[in-house]
Amino acid sequence: MINKKYCITGMVTILSILTLTGCSTMVKNPMKYILSQEETVQDNSDSDNDNASESADDNKEDNSNSDSGIRVYGTEDITDYSLDGMLATAKDINSDMNNNDVKGIVFVINNKYSEDVRYFLSLTIKDDKPLVIIPYDYNNGNPEDKVTQAKNYIEKLDNKTTASDNQLPAGMIVNTNGDLMFDINDVNRFVNVDIVYDYAGIDADTVYKNMYLNDGTVIISSTGNGELTDEISEVVSGKNAGIVVVSCSKDIYMKGGFTDYGDNVYYTDLSPSKARIMLALLLGNNSDSDTFKNAFTRRSV
């Protein structure tokens, strides 16, 4: 009886040992076993994530192709309309312009800043492909309908058979270049250019400090005839004065006969904000004096 009991006990022991052999890793180091299981789960999860990522990438490609090569900017109001903000946007647009798969671009702009942005783009984006600009009031909601109209316009331009009867939708502008273009590929940021309003009794010391804190200055003539007050005249005539652009009216500019304040002072009938854009681009491209003189002659936008 005892032998039988010992026999049964021995068999149970042997079976237990054999069963535990397969779980030896867990017996020897249970934490290692748990970690290895988690790694296996993680590997499976990573594989699933990779597949999901590939699917997302596929969807992105499908979405980009769904517009038939038409890129859209500004469906939501851009928050940075500074010179450097316009520079970043122009570089993105230039990149699309150089893409053979892109046949046109739609750019929605806050109508408060559209004049200056349009002017900047006309100087930095070649009009080899249509860039349709939509000045827009974002208080009116999403510009989806306007964007659709602009896309249809570009599609018809691309389709030569329907291009002849294609009309640009009202309120939109197509980017066009003048005779002066700037390469912005190597420009990372613009130098400081400020606008100063000249007036009788102005503090010349403050203007002097301002001019030396900035790389260029646009001065708005108080009388609109290009003449500067005695205080400002003395500042801009100094031998160490920086680049100065005097903004005056179109009629005054066409008459000419301006006072010569030195080689670094130029006259223009560009608006002060556009003159500031032009001056920043000229300085950013290390332009020579002849280019400066040509740049500030009257030109349409």
PDB file of C-alpha atoms in Angstrom:
ATOM      1  CA  MET A   1       0.000   0.000   0.000  1.00  0.00           C
ATOM      2  CA  ILE A   2       2.811   2.288   0.966  1.00  0.00           C
ATOM      3  CA  ASN A   3       4.751   1.381  -2.185  1.00  0.00           C
ATOM      4  CA  LYS A   4       1.689   2.165  -4.294  1.00  0.00           C
ATOM      5  CA  LYS A   5       1.311   5.509  -2.574  1.00  0.00           C
ATOM      6  CA  TYR A   6       4.950   6.352  -3.184  1.00  0.00           C
ATOM      7  CA  CYS A   7       4.610   5.243  -6.799  1.00  0.00           C
ATOM      8  CA  ILE A   8       1.620   7.499  -7.400  1.00  0.00           C
ATOM      9  CA  THR A   9       3.376  10.389  -5.686  1.00  0.00           C
ATOM     10  CA  GLY A  10       6.466   9.862  -7.797  1.00  0.00           C
ATOM     11  CA  MET A  11       4.490   9.821 -11.024  1.00  0.00           C
ATOM     12  CA  VAL A  12       2.722  13.065 -10.082  1.00  0.00           C
ATOM     13  CA  THR A  13       6.076  14.647  -9.292  1.00  0.00           C
ATOM     14  CA  ILE A  14       7.569  13.591 -12.614  1.00  0.00           C
ATOM     15  CA  LEU A  15       4.562  14.910 -14.527  1.00  0.00           C
ATOM     16  CA  SER A  16       4.778  18.217 -12.649  1.00  0.00           C
ATOM     17  CA  ILE A  17       8.463  18.567 -13.488  1.00  0.00           C
ATOM     18  CA  LEU A  18       7.792  17.870 -17.149  1.00  0.00           C
ATOM     19  CA  THR A  19       4.963  20.418 -17.176  1.00  0.00           C
ATOM     20  CA  LEU A  20       7.077  23.074 -15.506  1.00  0.00           C
ATOM     21  CA  THR A  21       9.977  22.524 -17.894  1.00  0.00           C
ATOM     22  CA  GLY A  22       8.161  24.500 -20.620  1.00  0.00           C
ATOM     23  CA  CYS A  23       7.744  27.407 -18.208  1.00  0.00           C
ATOM     24  CA  SER A  24      11.289  27.330 -16.912  1.00  0.00           C
ATOM     25  CA  THR A  25      11.887  30.884 -18.013  1.00  0.00           C
ATOM     26  CA  MET A  26       9.004  32.115 -15.922  1.00  0.00           C
ATOM     27  CA  VAL A  27      10.151  30.008 -12.915  1.00  0.00           C
ATOM     28  CA  LYS A  28      13.730  31.220 -13.118  1.00  0.00           C
ATOM     29  CA  ASN A  29      12.893  34.877 -13.844  1.00  0.00           C
ATOM     30  CA  PRO A  30       9.197  35.729 -13.846  1.00  0.00           C
ATOM     31  CA  MET A  31       9.828  39.459 -14.641  1.00  0.00           C
ATOM     32  CA  LYS A  32      11.858  38.521 -17.708  1.00  0.00           C
ATOM     33  CA  TYR A  33       9.004  36.315 -18.857  1.00  0.00           C
ATOM     34  CA  ILE A  34       6.484  39.132 -18.407  1.00  0.00           C
ATOM     35  CA  LEU A  35       8.732  41.599 -20.238  1.00  0.00           C
ATOM     36  CA  SER A  36       9.247  39.200 -23.116  1.00  0.00           C
ATOM     37  CA  GLN A  37       5.489  38.815 -23.466  1.00  0.00           C
ATOM     38  CA  GLU A  38       5.054  42.595 -23.443  1.00  0.00           C
ATOM     39  CA  GLU A  39       7.736  42.918 -26.111  1.00  0.00           C
ATOM     40  CA  THR A  40       5.869  40.428 -28.256  1.00  0.00           C
ATOM     41  CA  VAL A  41       2.658  42.394 -27.826  1.00  0.00           C
ATOM     42  CA  GLN A  42       4.515  45.633 -28.573  1.00  0.00           C
ATOM     43  CA  ASP A  43       6.058  44.132 -31.702  1.00  0.00           C
ATOM     44  CA  ASN A  44       2.596  43.188 -32.912  1.00  0.00           C
ATOM     45  CA  SER A  45       1.302  46.637 -32.002  1.00  0.00           C
ATOM     46  CA  ASP A  46       4.184  48.330 -33.827  1.00  0.00           C
ATOM     47  CA  SER A  47       3.449  46.225 -36.870  1.00  0.00           C
ATOM     48  CA  ASP A  48      -0.186  47.308 -36.739  1.00  0.00           C
ATOM     49  CA  ASN A  49       0.868  50.939 -36.327  1.00  0.00           C
ATOM     50  CA  ASP A  50       3.207  50.686 -39.305  1.00  0.00           C
ATOM     51  CA  ASN A  51       0.384  49.334 -41.408  1.00  0.00           C
ATOM     52  CA  ALA A  52      -1.893  52.106 -40.183  1.00  0.00           C
ATOM     53  CA  SER A  53       0.792  54.696 -40.953  1.00  0.00           C
ATOM     54  CA  GLU A  54       1.205  53.333 -44.456  1.00  0.00           C
ATOM     55  CA  SER A  55      -2.537  53.536 -44.932  1.00  0.00           C
ATOM     56  CA  ALA A  56      -2.517  57.146 -43.718  1.00  0.00           C
ATOM     57  CA  ASP A  57       0.297  57.980 -46.132  1.00  0.00           C
ATOM     58  CA  ASP A  58      -1.679  56.365 -48.939  1.00  0.00           C
ATOM     59  CA  ASN A  59      -4.660  58.525 -48.010  1.00  0.00           C
ATOM     60  CA  LYS A  60      -2.495  61.652 -48.065  1.00  0.00           C
ATOM     61  CA  GLU A  61      -1.282  60.809 -51.537  1.00  0.00           C
ATOM     62  CA  ASP A  62      -4.837  60.165 -52.656  1.00  0.00           C
ATOM     63  CA  ASN A  63      -5.952  63.475 -51.158  1.00  0.00           C
ATOM     64  CA  SER A  64      -3.150  65.411 -52.838  1.00  0.00           C
ATOM     65  CA  ASN A  65      -4.041  63.886 -56.179  1.00  0.00           C
ATOM     66  CA  SER A  66      -7.751  64.561 -55.701  1.00  0.00           C
ATOM     67  CA  ASP A  67      -7.146  68.261 -56.395  1.00  0.00           C
ATOM     68  CA  SER A  68      -5.635  67.390 -59.773  1.00  0.00           C
ATOM     69  CA  GLY A  69      -2.395  69.198 -59.017  1.00  0.00           C
ATOM     70  CA  ILE A  70      -3.914  72.410 -57.633  1.00  0.00           C
ATOM     71  CA  ARG A  71      -2.473  73.544 -54.297  1.00  0.00           C
ATOM     72  CA  VAL A  72      -4.513  75.685 -51.919  1.00  0.00           C
ATOM     73  CA  TYR A  73      -3.171  78.080 -49.278  1.00  0.00           C
ATOM     74  CA  GLY A  74      -5.020  80.166 -46.708  1.00  0.00           C
ATOM     75  CA  THR A  75      -8.300  78.323 -46.200  1.00  0.00           C
ATOM     76  CA  GLU A  76      -7.810  79.494 -42.615  1.00  0.00           C
ATOM     77  CA  ASP A  77      -6.570  83.014 -41.919  1.00  0.00           C
ATOM     78  CA  ILE A  78      -2.773  83.221 -41.808  1.00  0.00           C
ATOM     79  CA  THR A  79      -1.668  84.808 -38.532  1.00  0.00           C
ATOM     80  CA  ASP A  80       1.735  86.076 -39.651  1.00  0.00           C
ATOM     81  CA  TYR A  81       1.643  88.796 -42.301  1.00  0.00           C
ATOM     82  CA  SER A  82       5.082  90.146 -41.409  1.00  0.00           C
ATOM     83  CA  LEU A  83       7.829  90.301 -44.044  1.00  0.00           C
ATOM     84  CA  ASP A  84       9.340  87.091 -42.705  1.00  0.00           C
ATOM     85  CA  GLY A  85       5.890  85.482 -42.679  1.00  0.00           C
ATOM     86  CA  MET A  86       5.380  86.421 -46.329  1.00  0.00           C
ATOM     87  CA  LEU A  87       8.883  85.116 -47.074  1.00  0.00           C
ATOM     88  CA  ALA A  88       8.058  81.681 -45.630  1.00  0.00           C
ATOM     89  CA  THR A  89       4.804  81.475 -47.602  1.00  0.00           C
ATOM     90  CA  ALA A  90       6.471  82.590 -50.838  1.00  0.00           C
ATOM     91  CA  LYS A  91       9.140  79.914 -50.443  1.00  0.00           C
ATOM     92  CA  ASP A  92       6.445  77.238 -50.055  1.00  0.00           C
ATOM     93  CA  ILE A  93       4.637  78.513 -53.135  1.00  0.00           C
ATOM     94  CA  ASN A  94       7.878  78.597 -55.126  1.00  0.00           C
ATOM     95  CA  SER A  95       8.489  74.989 -54.161  1.00  0.00           C
ATOM     96  CA  ASP A  96       5.067  74.060 -55.544  1.00  0.00           C
ATOM     97  CA  MET A  97       5.675  76.113 -58.677  1.00  0.00           C
ATOM     98  CA  ASN A  98       8.802  74.058 -59.339  1.00  0.00           C
ATOM     99  CA  ASN A  99       6.849  70.814 -58.956  1.00  0.00           C
ATOM    100  CA  ASN A 100       5.889  69.403 -62.360  1.00  0.00           C
ATOM    101  CA  ASP A 101       2.804  67.789 -60.827  1.00  0.00           C
ATOM    102  CA  VAL A 102       1.411  71.183 -59.793  1.00  0.00           C
ATOM    103  CA  LYS A 103      -0.474  73.105 -62.465  1.00  0.00           C
ATOM    104  CA  GLY A 104      -1.721  75.997 -60.366  1.00  0.00           C
ATOM    105  CA  ILE A 105      -2.088  77.486 -56.904  1.00  0.00           C
ATOM    106  CA  VAL A 106      -4.964  79.148 -55.071  1.00  0.00           C
ATOM    107  CA  PHE A 107      -4.021  81.558 -52.269  1.00  0.00           C
ATOM    108  CA  VAL A 108      -6.674  83.049 -49.978  1.00  0.00           C
ATOM    109  CA  ILE A 109      -5.488  86.227 -48.213  1.00  0.00           C
ATOM    110  CA  ASN A 110      -7.045  88.382 -45.526  1.00  0.00           C
ATOM    111  CA  ASN A 111      -8.336  91.318 -47.552  1.00  0.00           C
ATOM    112  CA  LYS A 112      -6.902  93.784 -44.997  1.00  0.00           C
ATOM    113  CA  TYR A 113      -3.382  92.808 -46.054  1.00  0.00           C
ATOM    114  CA  SER A 114      -3.975  91.684 -49.621  1.00  0.00           C
ATOM    115  CA  GLU A 115      -2.402  94.720 -51.343  1.00  0.00           C
ATOM    116  CA  ASP A 116       0.944  94.261 -49.647  1.00  0.00           C
ATOM    117  CA  VAL A 117       0.952  90.461 -49.958  1.00  0.00           C
ATOM    118  CA  ARG A 118       0.041  90.644 -53.645  1.00  0.00           C
ATOM    119  CA  TYR A 119       2.865  93.103 -54.203  1.00  0.00           C
ATOM    120  CA  PHE A 120       5.349  90.850 -52.395  1.00  0.00           C
ATOM    121  CA  LEU A 121       4.287  87.801 -54.413  1.00  0.00           C
ATOM    122  CA  SER A 122       4.531  89.696 -57.707  1.00  0.00           C
ATOM    123  CA  LEU A 123       8.202  90.322 -56.904  1.00  0.00           C
ATOM    124  CA  THR A 124       9.068  86.821 -55.672  1.00  0.00           C
ATOM    125  CA  ILE A 125       6.804  84.283 -57.474  1.00  0.00           C
ATOM    126  CA  LYS A 126       7.280  83.730 -61.202  1.00  0.00           C
ATOM    127  CA  ASP A 127       3.996  83.725 -63.111  1.00  0.00           C
ATOM    128  CA  ASP A 128       4.902  80.659 -65.170  1.00  0.00           C
ATOM    129  CA  LYS A 129       1.858  78.927 -63.670  1.00  0.00           C
ATOM    130  CA  PRO A 130      -1.400  80.515 -62.504  1.00  0.00           C
ATOM    131  CA  LEU A 131      -1.389  81.771 -58.941  1.00  0.00           C
ATOM    132  CA  VAL A 132      -4.962  82.878 -58.205  1.00  0.00           C
ATOM    133  CA  ILE A 133      -5.152  85.244 -55.238  1.00  0.00           C
ATOM    134  CA  ILE A 134      -8.443  85.652 -53.369  1.00  0.00           C
ATOM    135  CA  PRO A 135      -8.704  88.655 -51.011  1.00  0.00           C
ATOM    136  CA  TYR A 136     -11.184  87.447 -48.410  1.00  0.00           C
ATOM    137  CA  ASP A 137     -12.972  88.483 -45.222  1.00  0.00           C
ATOM    138  CA  TYR A 138     -12.723  85.459 -42.944  1.00  0.00           C
ATOM    139  CA  ASN A 139     -15.631  86.794 -40.878  1.00  0.00           C
ATOM    140  CA  ASN A 140     -17.806  85.495 -43.716  1.00  0.00           C
ATOM    141  CA  GLY A 141     -16.922  81.894 -42.883  1.00  0.00           C
ATOM    142  CA  ASN A 142     -15.000  79.286 -44.825  1.00  0.00           C
ATOM    143  CA  PRO A 143     -13.904  80.409 -48.330  1.00  0.00           C
ATOM    144  CA  GLU A 144     -14.692  76.982 -49.810  1.00  0.00           C
ATOM    145  CA  ASP A 145     -16.963  78.323 -52.564  1.00  0.00           C
ATOM    146  CA  LYS A 146     -14.363  80.864 -53.660  1.00  0.00           C
ATOM    147  CA  VAL A 147     -11.655  78.205 -53.682  1.00  0.00           C
ATOM    148  CA  THR A 148     -13.826  75.941 -55.843  1.00  0.00           C
ATOM    149  CA  GLN A 149     -14.353  78.755 -58.366  1.00  0.00           C
ATOM    150  CA  ALA A 150     -10.612  79.442 -58.499  1.00  0.00           C
ATOM    151  CA  LYS A 151      -9.860  75.740 -58.998  1.00  0.00           C
ATOM    152  CA  ASN A 152     -12.329  75.557 -61.876  1.00  0.00           C
ATOM    153  CA  TYR A 153     -10.631  78.560 -63.459  1.00  0.00           C
ATOM    154  CA  ILE A 154      -7.214  76.867 -63.242  1.00  0.00           C
ATOM    155  CA  GLU A 155      -8.625  73.580 -64.564  1.00  0.00           C
ATOM    156  CA  LYS A 156      -9.997  75.350 -67.625  1.00  0.00           C
ATOM    157  CA  LEU A 157      -6.694  77.125 -68.202  1.00  0.00           C
ATOM    158  CA  ASP A 158      -5.005  73.746 -68.173  1.00  0.00           C
ATOM    159  CA  ASN A 159      -7.581  72.409 -70.591  1.00  0.00           C
ATOM    160  CA  LYS A 160      -6.709  74.308 -73.756  1.00  0.00           C
ATOM    161  CA  THR A 161     -10.032  73.509 -75.389  1.00  0.00           C
ATOM    162  CA  THR A 162     -12.000  75.491 -72.791  1.00  0.00           C
ATOM    163  CA  ALA A 163      -9.421  78.182 -71.974  1.00  0.00           C
ATOM    164  CA  SER A 164     -10.742  80.667 -74.533  1.00  0.00           C
ATOM    165  CA  ASP A 165     -14.082  81.208 -72.780  1.00  0.00           C
ATOM    166  CA  ASN A 166     -12.656  81.019 -69.261  1.00  0.00           C
ATOM    167  CA  GLN A 167     -13.370  84.070 -67.096  1.00  0.00           C
ATOM    168  CA  LEU A 168     -11.552  84.851 -63.868  1.00  0.00           C
ATOM    169  CA  PRO A 169     -14.167  84.975 -61.083  1.00  0.00           C
ATOM    170  CA  ALA A 170     -14.987  88.426 -59.740  1.00  0.00           C
ATOM    171  CA  GLY A 171     -12.825  89.688 -56.903  1.00  0.00           C
ATOM    172  CA  MET A 172      -9.868  87.422 -57.715  1.00  0.00           C
ATOM    173  CA  ILE A 173      -6.437  88.363 -59.033  1.00  0.00           C
ATOM    174  CA  VAL A 174      -3.872  86.357 -60.973  1.00  0.00           C
ATOM    175  CA  ASN A 175      -0.263  86.990 -59.970  1.00  0.00           C
ATOM    176  CA  THR A 176       1.751  88.843 -62.640  1.00  0.00           C
ATOM    177  CA  ASN A 177       5.396  89.902 -62.617  1.00  0.00           C
ATOM    178  CA  GLY A 178       6.856  93.265 -63.454  1.00  0.00           C
ATOM    179  CA  ASP A 179      10.328  93.750 -64.888  1.00  0.00           C
ATOM    180  CA  LEU A 180      12.011  93.167 -61.535  1.00  0.00           C
ATOM    181  CA  MET A 181      12.134  89.824 -59.747  1.00  0.00           C
ATOM    182  CA  PHE A 182      13.978  88.769 -56.596  1.00  0.00           C
ATOM    183  CA  ASP A 183      15.516  85.404 -55.806  1.00  0.00           C
ATOM    184  CA  ILE A 184      14.589  84.575 -52.198  1.00  0.00           C
ATOM    185  CA  ASN A 185      16.031  81.062 -52.050  1.00  0.00           C
ATOM    186  CA  ASP A 186      19.001  82.129 -49.922  1.00  0.00           C
ATOM    187  CA  VAL A 187      17.128  84.698 -47.822  1.00  0.00           C
ATOM    188  CA  ASN A 188      16.435  83.328 -44.331  1.00  0.00           C
ATOM    189  CA  ARG A 189      15.075  86.526 -42.831  1.00  0.00           C
ATOM    190  CA  PHE A 190      14.790  90.164 -43.802  1.00  0.00           C
ATOM    191  CA  VAL A 191      16.760  93.039 -42.346  1.00  0.00           C
ATOM    192  CA  ASN A 192      14.977  95.688 -40.290  1.00  0.00           C
ATOM    193  CA  VAL A 193      13.165  98.360 -42.298  1.00  0.00           C
ATOM    194  CA  ASP A 194      11.006 100.959 -40.552  1.00  0.00           C
ATOM    195  CA  ILE A 195       8.561 103.647 -41.684  1.00  0.00           C
ATOM    196  CA  VAL A 196       8.885 107.181 -40.282  1.00  0.00           C
ATOM    197  CA  TYR A 197       6.367 109.984 -40.738  1.00  0.00           C
ATOM    198  CA  ASP A 198       8.018 113.380 -41.141  1.00  0.00           C
ATOM    199  CA  TYR A 199       6.340 116.402 -39.518  1.00  0.00           C
ATOM    200  CA  ALA A 200       7.189 119.885 -38.340  1.00  0.00           C
ATOM    201  CA  GLY A 201       8.948 119.826 -34.983  1.00  0.00           C
ATOM    202  CA  ILE A 202       9.929 116.150 -35.218  1.00  0.00           C
ATOM    203  CA  ASP A 203      12.572 114.954 -32.752  1.00  0.00           C
ATOM    204  CA  ALA A 204      15.596 114.502 -35.004  1.00  0.00           C
ATOM    205  CA  ASP A 205      17.527 112.609 -32.313  1.00  0.00           C
ATOM    206  CA  THR A 206      14.821 109.964 -32.157  1.00  0.00           C
ATOM    207  CA  VAL A 207      14.837 109.572 -35.946  1.00  0.00           C
ATOM    208  CA  TYR A 208      18.634 109.403 -35.919  1.00  0.00           C
ATOM    209  CA  LYS A 209      18.585 106.558 -33.380  1.00  0.00           C
ATOM    210  CA  ASN A 210      15.812 104.821 -35.286  1.00  0.00           C
ATOM    211  CA  MET A 211      17.775 104.946 -38.537  1.00  0.00           C
ATOM    212  CA  TYR A 212      20.804 103.391 -36.945  1.00  0.00           C
ATOM    213  CA  LEU A 213      18.757 100.628 -35.374  1.00  0.00           C
ATOM    214  CA  ASN A 214      17.413  99.691 -38.793  1.00  0.00           C
ATOM    215  CA  ASP A 215      19.049  98.725 -42.062  1.00  0.00           C
ATOM    216  CA  GLY A 216      16.723 100.915 -44.092  1.00  0.00           C
ATOM    217  CA  THR A 217      14.093 103.602 -43.535  1.00  0.00           C
ATOM    218  CA  VAL A 218      11.038 104.730 -45.484  1.00  0.00           C
ATOM    219  CA  ILE A 219      10.101 108.333 -44.808  1.00  0.00           C
ATOM    220  CA  ILE A 220       6.653 109.712 -45.530  1.00  0.00           C
ATOM    221  CA  SER A 221       6.923 113.347 -46.575  1.00  0.00           C
ATOM    222  CA  SER A 222       4.656 115.525 -44.450  1.00  0.00           C
ATOM    223  CA  THR A 223       3.685 117.743 -47.368  1.00  0.00           C
ATOM    224  CA  GLY A 224       3.369 114.984 -49.973  1.00  0.00           C
ATOM    225  CA  ASN A 225       5.834 116.784 -52.255  1.00  0.00           C
ATOM    226  CA  GLY A 226       8.942 114.888 -51.280  1.00  0.00           C
ATOM    227  CA  GLU A 227      10.410 117.775 -49.294  1.00  0.00           C
ATOM    228  CA  LEU A 228      11.675 116.902 -45.839  1.00  0.00           C
ATOM    229  CA  THR A 229      11.748 119.074 -42.742  1.00  0.00           C
ATOM    230  CA  ASP A 230      15.041 120.700 -41.805  1.00  0.00           C
ATOM    231  CA  GLU A 231      15.439 118.251 -38.926  1.00  0.00           C
ATOM    232  CA  ILE A 232      15.069 115.143 -41.090  1.00  0.00           C
ATOM    233  CA  SER A 233      17.068 116.676 -43.950  1.00  0.00           C
ATOM    234  CA  GLU A 234      20.056 117.001 -41.655  1.00  0.00           C
ATOM    235  CA  VAL A 235      19.759 113.405 -40.500  1.00  0.00           C
ATOM    236  CA  VAL A 236      19.455 111.805 -43.948  1.00  0.00           C
ATOM    237  CA  SER A 237      22.209 113.997 -45.401  1.00  0.00           C
ATOM    238  CA  GLY A 238      24.766 112.721 -42.921  1.00  0.00           C
ATOM    239  CA  LYS A 239      27.650 110.783 -44.432  1.00  0.00           C
ATOM    240  CA  ASN A 240      26.908 107.770 -42.211  1.00  0.00           C
ATOM    241  CA  ALA A 241      23.170 107.734 -42.967  1.00  0.00           C
ATOM    242  CA  GLY A 242      21.752 104.441 -44.144  1.00  0.00           C
ATOM    243  CA  ILE A 243      19.469 103.742 -47.099  1.00  0.00           C
ATOM    244  CA  VAL A 244      16.450 106.056 -47.106  1.00  0.00           C
ATOM    245  CA  VAL A 245      13.402 106.005 -49.387  1.00  0.00           C
ATOM    246  CA  VAL A 246      11.150 109.054 -49.468  1.00  0.00           C
ATOM    247  CA  SER A 247       7.540 108.230 -50.357  1.00  0.00           C
ATOM    248  CA  CYS A 248       5.503 110.938 -52.092  1.00  0.00           C
ATOM    249  CA  SER A 249       2.398 111.253 -54.219  1.00  0.00           C
ATOM    250  CA  LYS A 250       2.222 110.094 -57.840  1.00  0.00           C
ATOM    251  CA  ASP A 251       1.724 113.613 -59.231  1.00  0.00           C
ATOM    252  CA  ILE A 252       4.707 114.974 -57.306  1.00  0.00           C
ATOM    253  CA  TYR A 253       6.858 112.033 -58.334  1.00  0.00           C
ATOM    254  CA  MET A 254       6.080 112.549 -62.025  1.00  0.00           C
ATOM    255  CA  LYS A 255       7.109 116.208 -61.811  1.00  0.00           C
ATOM    256  CA  GLY A 256      10.526 115.289 -60.416  1.00  0.00           C
ATOM    257  CA  GLY A 257      13.037 117.949 -59.444  1.00  0.00           C
ATOM    258  CA  PHE A 258      13.653 116.528 -55.981  1.00  0.00           C
ATOM    259  CA  THR A 259      16.255 117.805 -53.546  1.00  0.00           C
ATOM    260  CA  ASP A 260      19.422 115.761 -53.683  1.00  0.00           C
ATOM    261  CA  TYR A 261      20.093 114.559 -50.138  1.00  0.00           C
ATOM    262  CA  GLY A 262      22.857 112.155 -51.149  1.00  0.00           C
ATOM    263  CA  ASP A 263      23.444 108.908 -52.987  1.00  0.00           C
ATOM    264  CA  ASN A 264      21.597 106.818 -50.394  1.00  0.00           C
ATOM    265  CA  VAL A 265      18.304 108.704 -50.611  1.00  0.00           C
ATOM    266  CA  TYR A 266      15.748 107.561 -53.207  1.00  0.00           C
ATOM    267  CA  TYR A 267      12.283 108.823 -54.136  1.00  0.00           C
ATOM    268  CA  THR A 268       9.230 106.781 -55.047  1.00  0.00           C
ATOM    269  CA  ASP A 269       5.478 107.038 -55.468  1.00  0.00           C
ATOM    270  CA  LEU A 270       5.050 103.549 -54.044  1.00  0.00           C
ATOM    271  CA  SER A 271       2.938 103.498 -50.898  1.00  0.00           C
ATOM    272  CA  PRO A 272       5.067 103.474 -47.732  1.00  0.00           C
ATOM    273  CA  SER A 273       4.245  99.823 -46.995  1.00  0.00           C
ATOM    274  CA  LYS A 274       5.127  98.739 -50.548  1.00  0.00           C
ATOM    275  CA  ALA A 275       8.288 100.836 -50.479  1.00  0.00           C
ATOM    276  CA  ARG A 276       9.216  99.016 -47.260  1.00  0.00           C
ATOM    277  CA  ILE A 277       8.725  95.643 -48.991  1.00  0.00           C
ATOM    278  CA  MET A 278      10.815  96.727 -51.971  1.00  0.00           C
ATOM    279  CA  LEU A 279      13.586  98.078 -49.756  1.00  0.00           C
ATOM    280  CA  ALA A 280      13.724  94.869 -47.685  1.00  0.00           C
ATOM    281  CA  LEU A 281      13.997  92.765 -50.852  1.00  0.00           C
ATOM    282  CA  LEU A 282      16.713  95.007 -52.290  1.00  0.00           C
ATOM    283  CA  LEU A 283      18.744  94.838 -49.091  1.00  0.00           C
ATOM    284  CA  GLY A 284      18.187  91.087 -48.826  1.00  0.00           C
ATOM    285  CA  ASN A 285      19.660  90.632 -52.298  1.00  0.00           C
ATOM    286  CA  ASN A 286      22.622  92.996 -51.765  1.00  0.00           C
ATOM    287  CA  SER A 287      21.480  95.090 -54.728  1.00  0.00           C
ATOM    288  CA  ASP A 288      23.642  97.791 -56.292  1.00  0.00           C
ATOM    289  CA  SER A 289      22.733 101.480 -56.641  1.00  0.00           C
ATOM    290  CA  ASP A 290      21.439 101.103 -60.211  1.00  0.00           C
ATOM    291  CA  THR A 291      19.027  98.385 -59.091  1.00  0.00           C
ATOM    292  CA  PHE A 292      17.855 100.651 -56.275  1.00  0.00           C
ATOM    293  CA  LYS A 293      17.186 103.481 -58.704  1.00  0.00           C
ATOM    294  CA  ASN A 294      15.288 101.214 -61.084  1.00  0.00           C
ATOM    295  CA  ALA A 295      13.292  99.581 -58.311  1.00  0.00           C
ATOM    296  CA  PHE A 296      11.782 102.775 -56.993  1.00  0.00           C
ATOM    297  CA  THR A 297      10.553 104.072 -60.324  1.00  0.00           C
ATOM    298  CA  ARG A 298       6.803 104.004 -60.759  1.00  0.00           C
ATOM    299  CA  ARG A 299       5.406 100.553 -61.547  1.00  0.00           C
ATOM    300  CA  SER A 300       1.908  99.082 -61.612  1.00  0.00           C
ATOM    301  CA  VAL A 301       0.791  96.227 -59.342  1.00  0.00           C
TER     302      VAL A 301
END
